[in-house]
Tab-separated table of C-alpha atoms in Angstrom:
chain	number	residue	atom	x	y	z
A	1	UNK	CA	0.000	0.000	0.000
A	2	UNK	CA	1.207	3.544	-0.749
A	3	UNK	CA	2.119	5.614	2.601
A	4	UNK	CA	3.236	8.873	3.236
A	5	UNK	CA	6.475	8.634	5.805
A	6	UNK	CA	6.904	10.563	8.157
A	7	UNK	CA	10.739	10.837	10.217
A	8	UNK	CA	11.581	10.828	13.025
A	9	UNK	CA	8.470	9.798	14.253
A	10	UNK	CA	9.403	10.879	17.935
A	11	UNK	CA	11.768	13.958	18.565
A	12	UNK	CA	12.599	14.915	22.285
A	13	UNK	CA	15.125	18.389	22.282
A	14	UNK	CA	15.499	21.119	24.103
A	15	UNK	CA	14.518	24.518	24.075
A	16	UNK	CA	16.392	26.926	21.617
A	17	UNK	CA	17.876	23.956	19.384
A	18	UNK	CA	16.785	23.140	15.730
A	19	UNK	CA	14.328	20.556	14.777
A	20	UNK	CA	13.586	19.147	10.891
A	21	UNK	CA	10.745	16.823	10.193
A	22	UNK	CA	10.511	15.328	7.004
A	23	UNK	CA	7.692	13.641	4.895
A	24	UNK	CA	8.093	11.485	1.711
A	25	UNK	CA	4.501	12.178	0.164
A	26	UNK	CA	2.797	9.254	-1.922
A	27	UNK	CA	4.120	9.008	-5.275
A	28	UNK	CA	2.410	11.008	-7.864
A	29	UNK	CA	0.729	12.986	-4.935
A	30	UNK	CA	1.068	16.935	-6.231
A	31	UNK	CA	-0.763	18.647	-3.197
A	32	UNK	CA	1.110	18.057	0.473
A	33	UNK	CA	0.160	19.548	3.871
A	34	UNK	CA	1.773	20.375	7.495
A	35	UNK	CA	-0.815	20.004	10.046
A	36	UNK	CA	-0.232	20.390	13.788
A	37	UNK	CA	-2.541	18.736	16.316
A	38	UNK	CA	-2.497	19.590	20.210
A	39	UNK	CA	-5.075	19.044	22.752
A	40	UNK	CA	-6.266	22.447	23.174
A	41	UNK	CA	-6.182	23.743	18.797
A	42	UNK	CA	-6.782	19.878	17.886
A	43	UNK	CA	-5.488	19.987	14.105
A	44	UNK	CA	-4.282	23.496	12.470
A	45	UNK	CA	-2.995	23.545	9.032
A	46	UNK	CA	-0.014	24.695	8.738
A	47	UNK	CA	1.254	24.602	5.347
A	48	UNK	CA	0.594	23.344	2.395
A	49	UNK	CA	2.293	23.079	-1.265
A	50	UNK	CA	0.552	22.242	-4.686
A	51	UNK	CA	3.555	20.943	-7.676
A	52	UNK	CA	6.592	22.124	-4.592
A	53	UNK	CA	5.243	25.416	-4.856
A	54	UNK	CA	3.767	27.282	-1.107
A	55	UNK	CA	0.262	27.659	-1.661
A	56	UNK	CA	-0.668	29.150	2.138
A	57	UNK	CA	1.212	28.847	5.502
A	58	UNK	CA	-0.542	31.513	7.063
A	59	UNK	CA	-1.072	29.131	9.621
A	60	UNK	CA	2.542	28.995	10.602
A	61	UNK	CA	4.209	30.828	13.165
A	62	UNK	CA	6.524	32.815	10.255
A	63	UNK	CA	9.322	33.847	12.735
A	64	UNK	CA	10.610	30.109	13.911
A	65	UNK	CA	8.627	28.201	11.338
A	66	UNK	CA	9.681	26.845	7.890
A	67	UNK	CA	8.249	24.510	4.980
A	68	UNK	CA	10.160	23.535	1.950
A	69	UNK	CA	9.773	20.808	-0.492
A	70	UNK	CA	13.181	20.811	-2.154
A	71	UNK	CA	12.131	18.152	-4.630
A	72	UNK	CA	8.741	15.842	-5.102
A	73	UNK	CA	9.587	13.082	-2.735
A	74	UNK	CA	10.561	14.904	0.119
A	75	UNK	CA	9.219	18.037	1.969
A	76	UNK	CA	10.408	19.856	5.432
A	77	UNK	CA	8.937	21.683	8.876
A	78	UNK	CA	11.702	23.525	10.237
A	79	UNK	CA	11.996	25.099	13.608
A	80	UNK	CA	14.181	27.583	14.422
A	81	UNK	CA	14.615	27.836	17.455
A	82	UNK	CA	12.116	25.809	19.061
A	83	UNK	CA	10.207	26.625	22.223
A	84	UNK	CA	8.019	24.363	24.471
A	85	UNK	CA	4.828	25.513	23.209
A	86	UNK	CA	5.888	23.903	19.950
A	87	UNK	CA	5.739	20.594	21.535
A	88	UNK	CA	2.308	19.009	19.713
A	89	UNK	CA	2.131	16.096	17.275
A	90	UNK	CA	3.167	16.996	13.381
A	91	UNK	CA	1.402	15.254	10.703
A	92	UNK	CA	2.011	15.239	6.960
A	93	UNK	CA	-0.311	14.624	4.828
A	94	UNK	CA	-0.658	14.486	0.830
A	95	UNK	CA	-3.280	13.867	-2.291
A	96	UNK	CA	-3.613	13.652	-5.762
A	97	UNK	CA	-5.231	16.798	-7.181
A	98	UNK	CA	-6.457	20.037	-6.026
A	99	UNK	CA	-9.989	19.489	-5.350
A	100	UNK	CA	-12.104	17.408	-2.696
A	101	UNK	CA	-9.796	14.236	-3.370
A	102	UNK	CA	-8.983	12.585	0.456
A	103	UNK	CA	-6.153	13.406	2.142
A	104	UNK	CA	-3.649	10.631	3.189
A	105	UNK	CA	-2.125	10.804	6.559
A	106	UNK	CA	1.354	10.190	7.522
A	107	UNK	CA	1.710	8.697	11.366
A	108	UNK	CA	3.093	12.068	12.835
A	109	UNK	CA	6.142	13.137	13.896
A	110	UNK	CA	5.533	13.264	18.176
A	111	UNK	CA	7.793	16.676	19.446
A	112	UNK	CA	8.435	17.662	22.800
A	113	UNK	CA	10.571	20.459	23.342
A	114	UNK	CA	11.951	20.747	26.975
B	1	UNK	CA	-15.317	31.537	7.268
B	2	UNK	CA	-15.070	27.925	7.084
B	3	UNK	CA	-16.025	26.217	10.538
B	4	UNK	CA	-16.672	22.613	11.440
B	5	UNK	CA	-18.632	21.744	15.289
B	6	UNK	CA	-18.387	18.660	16.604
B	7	UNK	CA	-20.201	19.597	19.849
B	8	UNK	CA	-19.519	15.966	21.263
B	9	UNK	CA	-16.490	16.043	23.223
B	10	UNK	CA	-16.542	12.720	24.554
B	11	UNK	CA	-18.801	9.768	24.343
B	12	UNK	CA	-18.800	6.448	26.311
B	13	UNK	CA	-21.118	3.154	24.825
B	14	UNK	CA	-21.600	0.325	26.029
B	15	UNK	CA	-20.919	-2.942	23.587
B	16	UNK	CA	-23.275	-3.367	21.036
B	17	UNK	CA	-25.411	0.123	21.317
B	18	UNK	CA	-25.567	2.079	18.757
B	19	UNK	CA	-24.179	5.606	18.853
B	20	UNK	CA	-24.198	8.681	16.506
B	21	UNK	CA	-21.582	11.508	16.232
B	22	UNK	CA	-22.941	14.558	15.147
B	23	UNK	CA	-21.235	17.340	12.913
B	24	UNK	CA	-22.431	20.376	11.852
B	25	UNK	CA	-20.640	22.795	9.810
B	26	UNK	CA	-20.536	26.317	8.062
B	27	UNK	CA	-19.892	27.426	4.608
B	28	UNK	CA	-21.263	30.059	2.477
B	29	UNK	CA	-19.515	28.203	-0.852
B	30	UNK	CA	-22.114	25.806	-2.496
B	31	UNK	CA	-19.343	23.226	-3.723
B	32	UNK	CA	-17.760	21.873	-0.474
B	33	UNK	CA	-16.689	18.246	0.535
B	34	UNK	CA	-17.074	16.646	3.761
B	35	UNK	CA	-15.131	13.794	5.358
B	36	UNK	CA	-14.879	11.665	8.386
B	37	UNK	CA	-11.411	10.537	9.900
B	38	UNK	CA	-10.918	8.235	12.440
B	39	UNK	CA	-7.494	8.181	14.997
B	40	UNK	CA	-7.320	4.886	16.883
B	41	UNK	CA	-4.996	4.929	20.218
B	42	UNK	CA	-2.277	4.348	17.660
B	43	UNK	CA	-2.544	8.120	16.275
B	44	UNK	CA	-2.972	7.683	13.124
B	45	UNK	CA	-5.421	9.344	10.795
B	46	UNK	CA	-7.348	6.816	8.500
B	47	UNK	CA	-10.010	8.209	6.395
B	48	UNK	CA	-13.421	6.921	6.453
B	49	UNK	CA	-15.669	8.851	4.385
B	50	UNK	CA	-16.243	11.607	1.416
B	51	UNK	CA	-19.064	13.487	0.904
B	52	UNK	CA	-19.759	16.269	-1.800
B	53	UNK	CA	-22.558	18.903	-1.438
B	54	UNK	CA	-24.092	18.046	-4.698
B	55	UNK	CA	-24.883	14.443	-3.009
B	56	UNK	CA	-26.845	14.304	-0.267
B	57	UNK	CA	-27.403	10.251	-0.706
B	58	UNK	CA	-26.758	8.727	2.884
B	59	UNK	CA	-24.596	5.959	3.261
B	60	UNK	CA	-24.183	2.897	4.632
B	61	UNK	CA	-20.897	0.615	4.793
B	62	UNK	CA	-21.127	-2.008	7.052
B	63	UNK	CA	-21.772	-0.872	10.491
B	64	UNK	CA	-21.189	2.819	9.289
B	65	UNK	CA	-23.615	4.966	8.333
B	66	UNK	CA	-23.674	8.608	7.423
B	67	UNK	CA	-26.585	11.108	7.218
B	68	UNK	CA	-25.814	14.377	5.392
B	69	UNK	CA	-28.234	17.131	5.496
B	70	UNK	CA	-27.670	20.330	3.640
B	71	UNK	CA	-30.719	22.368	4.987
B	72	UNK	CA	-29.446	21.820	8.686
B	73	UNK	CA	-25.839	21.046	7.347
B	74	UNK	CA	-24.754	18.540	9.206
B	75	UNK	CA	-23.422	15.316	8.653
B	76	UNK	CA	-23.631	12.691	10.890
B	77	UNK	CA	-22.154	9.523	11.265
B	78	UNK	CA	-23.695	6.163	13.323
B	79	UNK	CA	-21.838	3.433	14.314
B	80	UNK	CA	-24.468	0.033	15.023
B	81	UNK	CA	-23.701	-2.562	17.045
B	82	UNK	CA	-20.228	-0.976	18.681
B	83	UNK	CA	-17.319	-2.673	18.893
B	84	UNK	CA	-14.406	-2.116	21.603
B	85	UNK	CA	-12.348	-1.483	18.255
B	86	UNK	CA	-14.363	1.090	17.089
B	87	UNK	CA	-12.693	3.234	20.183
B	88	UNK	CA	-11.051	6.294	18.423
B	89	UNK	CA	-11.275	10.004	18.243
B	90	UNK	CA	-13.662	10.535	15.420
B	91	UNK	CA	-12.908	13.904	13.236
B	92	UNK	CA	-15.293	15.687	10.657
B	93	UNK	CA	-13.671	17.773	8.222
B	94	UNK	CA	-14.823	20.435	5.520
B	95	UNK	CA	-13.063	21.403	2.047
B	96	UNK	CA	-13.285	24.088	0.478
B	97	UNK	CA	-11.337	26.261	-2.042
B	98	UNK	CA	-8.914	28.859	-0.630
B	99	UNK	CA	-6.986	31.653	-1.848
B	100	UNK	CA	-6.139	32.469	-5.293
B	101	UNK	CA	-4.698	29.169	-6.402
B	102	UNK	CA	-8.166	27.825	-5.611
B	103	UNK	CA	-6.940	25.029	-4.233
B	104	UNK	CA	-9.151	22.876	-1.218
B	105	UNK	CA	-8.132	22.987	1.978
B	106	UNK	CA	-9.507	20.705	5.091
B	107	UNK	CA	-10.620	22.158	7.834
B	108	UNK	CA	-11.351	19.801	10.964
B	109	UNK	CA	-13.510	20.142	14.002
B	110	UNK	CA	-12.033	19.312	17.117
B	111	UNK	CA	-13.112	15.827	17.242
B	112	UNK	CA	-15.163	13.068	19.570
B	113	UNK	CA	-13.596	11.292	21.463
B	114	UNK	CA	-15.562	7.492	21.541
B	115	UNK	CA	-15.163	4.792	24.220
B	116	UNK	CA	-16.535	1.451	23.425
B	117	UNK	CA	-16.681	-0.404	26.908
B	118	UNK	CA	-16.887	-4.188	26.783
């Protein structure tokens, strides 16, 4: 079955250092997203990227956040520095098309910044 | 604005009783879609369901049914029978197109939490 991955799929750091997540969308998949889900927002888009290209991350916290898709297998969250209020659980997700096609979920990337 | 309720914050069944989880959500576009995903303990998000607004047929898939009604606009979902399985945090989500690229976003409510006890 087609998956999107997700690394690392636990990240424990501390305050003020860097963290990268990484997602390998599903093959073929041209639209991916950064969603963020914590107990008291549940799940916030973040980010998301139609053919590599940023089509919104208003939802992102611009000063410490980052998205990038250097290529179609592989796109990045970035933060710079990172603060405790960051900790939350990251998902990736991707589709094919632009439209109301499903979204397919990668397992998350669990963060906890100390 | 885009908004999906899931007034439900937690639900507890008992085996085999039915139980329904409502959604209700707000749009002023008239071509939308509307989903269901399920996270198990595990934490992943598996999707269930996709509805557009042009079809308001309900639908049943084994034990799953869903009821979508545009002129209160909700969409609900009803699990028969219960299973200890079906234990999850249910979402409903709404997409609709954003920005200039057009392009659909989903927008989730904040979820129900379901307890199946055996």
């Amino acid at each position: 079955d087609a998956r999107v991955t997700q690394t690392p799929r636990h990240k424990v750091t501390e305050m003020g250092q860097e963290v990268t997540m990484r997602c390998q969308p599903i093959l073929g998949h041209n639209t991916v997203f950064w969603y963020r889900q914590t107990m008291m927002q549940g799940l916030e888009l973040l980010a998301y990227f139609r053919n590599r290209a940023p089509l919104d991350d208003s939802g992102m916290p611009k000063d410490r956040f980052s998205a990038e898709m250097p290529d179609a297998t592989l796109a990045t969250l970035k933060i710079q520095p990172s603060e405790p209020r960051d900790s939350a659980v990251y998902f990736c997700a991707s589709r094919a098309g632009q439209r109301g096609e499903k979204l397919f979920f990668g397992s998350g990337t669990q963060l906890s910044v100390l | 604005a885009q908004k999906v309720t899931q007034a439900q914050t937690e639900i507890s069944v008992v085996e085999k009783e039915d139980v329904t989880l409502d959604c209700v959500y707000e749009t002023r576009d008239t071509t939308y879609y509307l989903f269901w995903y399920k996270q198990p303990p595990s934490g992943e998000l598996v999707f269930l369901i996709r509805r557009n607004s042009f079809d308001e047929q309900n639908e049943i898939s084994g034990r799953y049914s869903w009821n979508f009604q545009k002129s209160t606009s909700s969409f609900n979902f009803t699990i028969t029978a219960s299973q200890v399985v079906d234990s999850a945090v249910y979402f409903c989500a709404l997409s609709v197109a954003r920005g200039g690229a057009g392009s659909y976003q989903l927008t989730f409510g904040k979820g129900t939490k379901l307890s199946v006890i055996p």
